[in-house]
Every structure is written in C-alpha cells, then in structure tokens.
PDB file of C-alpha atoms in Angstrom:
ATOM      1  CA  UNK A  19      -3.924 -13.038  13.678  1.00 91.00           C
ATOM      2  CA  UNK A  20      -2.715 -15.970  13.600  1.00 94.00           C
ATOM      3  CA  UNK A  21       0.989 -15.836  13.525  1.00 93.00           C
ATOM      4  CA  UNK A  22       1.705 -19.314  11.478  1.00 94.00           C
ATOM      5  CA  UNK A  23       0.092 -17.833   8.987  1.00 97.00           C
ATOM      6  CA  UNK A  24       1.096 -15.021   6.396  1.00 97.00           C
ATOM      7  CA  UNK A  25      -0.220 -11.765   6.411  1.00 98.00           C
ATOM      8  CA  UNK A  26      -1.642 -12.310   3.243  1.00 98.00           C
ATOM      9  CA  UNK A  27      -3.739 -14.905   4.428  1.00 98.00           C
ATOM     10  CA  UNK A  28      -4.652 -13.111   7.892  1.00 98.00           C
ATOM     11  CA  UNK A  29      -5.790 -10.150   5.382  1.00 98.00           C
ATOM     12  CA  UNK A  30      -8.203 -12.354   4.135  1.00 98.00           C
ATOM     13  CA  UNK A  31      -6.725 -13.929   0.678  1.00 98.00           C
ATOM     14  CA  UNK A  32      -7.374 -11.832  -2.568  1.00 98.00           C
ATOM     15  CA  UNK A  33     -10.639 -10.915  -1.154  1.00 98.00           C
ATOM     16  CA  UNK A  34      -9.522  -9.059   1.637  1.00 98.00           C
ATOM     17  CA  UNK A  35      -7.041  -7.751  -0.125  1.00 98.00           C
ATOM     18  CA  UNK A  36      -9.005  -6.733  -2.802  1.00 98.00           C
ATOM     19  CA  UNK A  37     -10.964  -4.678   0.007  1.00 98.00           C
ATOM     20  CA  UNK A  38      -8.521  -3.073   1.599  1.00 98.00           C
ATOM     21  CA  UNK A  39      -6.849  -1.906  -1.684  1.00 98.00           C
ATOM     22  CA  UNK A  40      -9.930  -0.295  -2.917  1.00 98.00           C
ATOM     23  CA  UNK A  41     -11.027   1.090   0.232  1.00 98.00           C
ATOM     24  CA  UNK A  42      -7.096   2.498   1.129  1.00 98.00           C
ATOM     25  CA  UNK A  43      -7.641   4.080  -2.986  1.00 97.00           C
ATOM     26  CA  UNK A  44     -10.970   5.764  -2.195  1.00 97.00           C
ATOM     27  CA  UNK A  45      -9.332   7.308   0.453  1.00 98.00           C
ATOM     28  CA  UNK A  46      -6.000   8.655  -1.351  1.00 96.00           C
ATOM     29  CA  UNK A  47      -8.196  10.283  -4.133  1.00 96.00           C
ATOM     30  CA  UNK A  48     -10.204  11.876  -1.809  1.00 96.00           C
ATOM     31  CA  UNK A  49      -7.013  13.061   0.543  1.00 97.00           C
ATOM     32  CA  UNK A  50      -5.885  16.749  -0.684  1.00 96.00           C
ATOM     33  CA  UNK A  51      -2.720  15.764  -0.665  1.00 93.00           C
ATOM     34  CA  UNK A  52      -2.254  12.514  -2.100  1.00 95.00           C
ATOM     35  CA  UNK A  53      -5.536  12.302  -4.311  1.00 95.00           C
ATOM     36  CA  UNK A  54      -3.471  15.069  -7.236  1.00 94.00           C
ATOM     37  CA  UNK A  55      -0.614  12.057  -7.716  1.00 91.00           C
ATOM     38  CA  UNK A  56      -2.691   9.404  -8.801  1.00 90.00           C
ATOM     39  CA  UNK A  57      -3.890   9.434 -12.004  1.00 92.00           C
ATOM     40  CA  UNK A  58      -8.168   9.772 -12.581  1.00 91.00           C
ATOM     41  CA  UNK A  59      -8.149   6.471 -13.487  1.00 94.00           C
ATOM     42  CA  UNK A  60      -7.185   4.941 -10.524  1.00 95.00           C
ATOM     43  CA  UNK A  61      -7.624   1.234 -11.727  1.00 96.00           C
ATOM     44  CA  UNK A  62      -4.226   0.210 -12.872  1.00 94.00           C
ATOM     45  CA  UNK A  63      -2.978   1.539 -10.064  1.00 93.00           C
ATOM     46  CA  UNK A  64      -4.904  -0.264  -7.764  1.00 97.00           C
ATOM     47  CA  UNK A  65      -4.265  -2.987  -9.721  1.00 97.00           C
ATOM     48  CA  UNK A  66      -0.444  -2.888  -9.069  1.00 94.00           C
ATOM     49  CA  UNK A  67      -0.230  -2.102  -5.344  1.00 94.00           C
ATOM     50  CA  UNK A  68      -2.385  -5.401  -5.122  1.00 97.00           C
ATOM     51  CA  UNK A  69      -0.174  -7.305  -6.899  1.00 96.00           C
ATOM     52  CA  UNK A  70       2.136  -6.016  -4.628  1.00 93.00           C
ATOM     53  CA  UNK A  71       0.997  -6.540  -1.695  1.00 96.00           C
ATOM     54  CA  UNK A  72      -0.188  -9.772  -2.240  1.00 97.00           C
ATOM     55  CA  UNK A  73       3.366 -10.388  -2.663  1.00 95.00           C
ATOM     56  CA  UNK A  74       4.712  -8.375  -0.001  1.00 95.00           C
ATOM     57  CA  UNK A  75       2.460  -9.655   2.878  1.00 97.00           C
ATOM     58  CA  UNK A  76       3.023 -13.440   1.765  1.00 97.00           C
ATOM     59  CA  UNK A  77       0.500 -14.069  -0.720  1.00 97.00           C
ATOM     60  CA  UNK A  78       1.368 -14.712  -4.848  1.00 97.00           C
ATOM     61  CA  UNK A  79       3.791 -13.284  -6.296  1.00 95.00           C
ATOM     62  CA  UNK A  80       2.032 -12.237  -8.859  1.00 92.00           C
ATOM     63  CA  UNK A  81       4.287  -8.449  -9.159  1.00 85.00           C
ATOM     64  CA  UNK A  82       7.427  -9.993 -10.206  1.00 82.00           C
ATOM     65  CA  UNK A  83       6.012 -12.147 -12.740  1.00 81.00           C
ATOM     66  CA  UNK A  84       3.816  -9.799 -14.556  1.00 78.00           C
ATOM     67  CA  UNK A  85       6.707  -6.997 -13.843  1.00 70.00           C
ATOM     68  CA  UNK A  86      10.027  -7.953 -12.622  1.00 72.00           C
ATOM     69  CA  UNK A  87      11.230  -7.086  -9.815  1.00 72.00           C
ATOM     70  CA  UNK A  88       9.760  -4.747  -7.618  1.00 61.00           C
ATOM     71  CA  UNK A  89      12.466  -1.925  -7.281  1.00 60.00           C
ATOM     72  CA  UNK A  90       9.993   0.733  -5.312  1.00 61.00           C
ATOM     73  CA  UNK A  91      11.700   3.082  -4.950  1.00 55.00           C
ATOM     74  CA  UNK A  92      12.974   3.267  -8.019  1.00 56.00           C
ATOM     75  CA  UNK A  93       9.290   3.058  -9.658  1.00 58.00           C
ATOM     76  CA  UNK A  94       8.619   6.149  -7.755  1.00 61.00           C
ATOM     77  CA  UNK A  95      11.110   8.403  -8.180  1.00 55.00           C
ATOM     78  CA  UNK A  96       8.960  10.172 -11.330  1.00 63.00           C
ATOM     79  CA  UNK A  97       6.645  11.063  -7.895  1.00 70.00           C
ATOM     80  CA  UNK A  98       7.498  14.046  -5.376  1.00 80.00           C
ATOM     81  CA  UNK A  99       7.357  11.998  -2.398  1.00 87.00           C
ATOM     82  CA  UNK A 100       8.048  13.904   1.285  1.00 91.00           C
ATOM     83  CA  UNK A 101       8.188  12.473   4.325  1.00 94.00           C
ATOM     84  CA  UNK A 102       4.488  14.176   5.079  1.00 96.00           C
ATOM     85  CA  UNK A 103       3.148  12.457   2.167  1.00 94.00           C
ATOM     86  CA  UNK A 104       4.358   9.088   3.445  1.00 94.00           C
ATOM     87  CA  UNK A 105       2.751   9.643   6.743  1.00 97.00           C
ATOM     88  CA  UNK A 106      -0.598  10.728   4.893  1.00 97.00           C
ATOM     89  CA  UNK A 107      -0.103   7.521   2.727  1.00 96.00           C
ATOM     90  CA  UNK A 108       0.435   5.419   5.543  1.00 97.00           C
ATOM     91  CA  UNK A 109      -2.836   7.503   7.810  1.00 98.00           C
ATOM     92  CA  UNK A 110      -4.894   6.624   4.638  1.00 98.00           C
ATOM     93  CA  UNK A 111      -4.418   3.354   4.791  1.00 98.00           C
ATOM     94  CA  UNK A 112      -4.111   2.785   9.078  1.00 98.00           C
ATOM     95  CA  UNK A 113      -7.982   3.927   8.363  1.00 98.00           C
ATOM     96  CA  UNK A 114      -8.722   1.405   5.486  1.00 98.00           C
ATOM     97  CA  UNK A 115      -7.293  -1.083   7.987  1.00 98.00           C
ATOM     98  CA  UNK A 116      -9.612  -0.312  10.887  1.00 98.00           C
ATOM     99  CA  UNK A 117     -12.985   0.548   7.942  1.00 98.00           C
ATOM    100  CA  UNK A 118     -12.176  -3.104   6.223  1.00 98.00           C
ATOM    101  CA  UNK A 119     -12.495  -4.530   9.797  1.00 97.00           C
ATOM    102  CA  UNK A 120      -9.113  -5.693  10.186  1.00 98.00           C
ATOM    103  CA  UNK A 121      -8.194  -5.307  14.323  1.00 97.00           C
ATOM    104  CA  UNK A 122      -5.408  -5.390  16.234  1.00 97.00           C
ATOM    105  CA  UNK A 123      -2.595  -7.081  16.625  1.00 97.00           C
ATOM    106  CA  UNK A 124      -2.672  -7.678  13.041  1.00 98.00           C
ATOM    107  CA  UNK A 125      -3.609  -4.083  12.362  1.00 98.00           C
ATOM    108  CA  UNK A 126      -0.329  -2.899  13.899  1.00 98.00           C
ATOM    109  CA  UNK A 127       1.424  -5.591  11.999  1.00 98.00           C
ATOM    110  CA  UNK A 128       0.682  -4.556   8.579  1.00 98.00           C
ATOM    111  CA  UNK A 129       0.944  -0.858   9.729  1.00 98.00           C
ATOM    112  CA  UNK A 130       4.786  -1.626  10.810  1.00 97.00           C
ATOM    113  CA  UNK A 131       5.948  -3.428   7.874  1.00 96.00           C
ATOM    114  CA  UNK A 132       4.175  -0.749   5.339  1.00 97.00           C
ATOM    115  CA  UNK A 133       5.523   2.053   7.709  1.00 96.00           C
ATOM    116  CA  UNK A 134       9.686   0.780   6.219  1.00 93.00           C
ATOM    117  CA  UNK A 135       8.310   0.287   2.433  1.00 90.00           C
ATOM    118  CA  UNK A 136       6.955   4.672   2.558  1.00 92.00           C
ATOM    119  CA  UNK A 137       9.232   6.072   4.269  1.00 90.00           C
ATOM    120  CA  UNK A 138      12.139   4.565   2.203  1.00 88.00           C
ATOM    121  CA  UNK A 139       9.835   5.835  -1.174  1.00 88.00           C
ATOM    122  CA  UNK A 140      10.863   9.448   0.321  1.00 91.00           C
ATOM    123  CA  UNK A 141      12.492  11.641  -2.107  1.00 90.00           C
ATOM    124  CA  UNK A 142      12.152  15.344  -1.279  1.00 90.00           C
ATOM    125  CA  UNK A 143      11.627  17.173   1.476  1.00 88.00           C
ATOM    126  CA  UNK A 144       9.412  19.392  -0.813  1.00 76.00           C
ATOM    127  CA  UNK A 145       6.619  18.637  -3.081  1.00 61.00           C
TER     128      UNK A 145
END
C-alpha cells in the first residue's frame, strides 16, 4: 500500500475496482440474507456501486457526475438494512478483497472506510 496514493489507485484504479465490484456482487447474490434484497439483473447495481466506490476511494467523481449527490442512506431507505445485514455486507466485501488479492494493510483500511457507511445505512432491527 502506498500511503501517498488514493485508495482508488491502491486498489488498482478502474480495472482493480471493476474486478472487486464483480467479485463482491457474485458473493452478495449467493448470500442467503443479502441476495434476495437485490434485483435479478444486478448489472445496474454494480455500475452504481463502481461509480460510488470510485468517488468514495478518491478516484473520479463518477457517481455525482451521473446521479448528483450520493445521499446513500436516503437511496437505501427502501431496503430493510439490519445491523446483521450490514455485517454480512462487510463480510462479503472482506472475502472479495481477499479473493482479488488485496493484501494487508490495504484490506483493513478499505474495510474500515466502508464500515461507517455500512452501519450508517441501518434502518431497522427487523428484516
């Protein structure tokens, strides 16, 4: 990990982030608690996730350019997100980071950065 570079660059830029998003959503779709929350055609979700993560990790502001301010909690209010689902989401991301060869300490830095938003999206204790 190069601390002088953005997380976006450290993750491999557009190519690395695309690989991470694809690996992550394959896991999410197979997950019994998360998969049913997503549409059968996951492609638009993956595109938005790529755009958001690009911006969130210090790369191009693709999400804002396409969709305006992220307002991610508001955009997720229609989905019942429990504390358990937030943790399951993070576990899928942890596995995706491992599977795509993201080593420590970068893996922990990325997970720590995503942990805040994942728990901020929690909107119910029942789901």
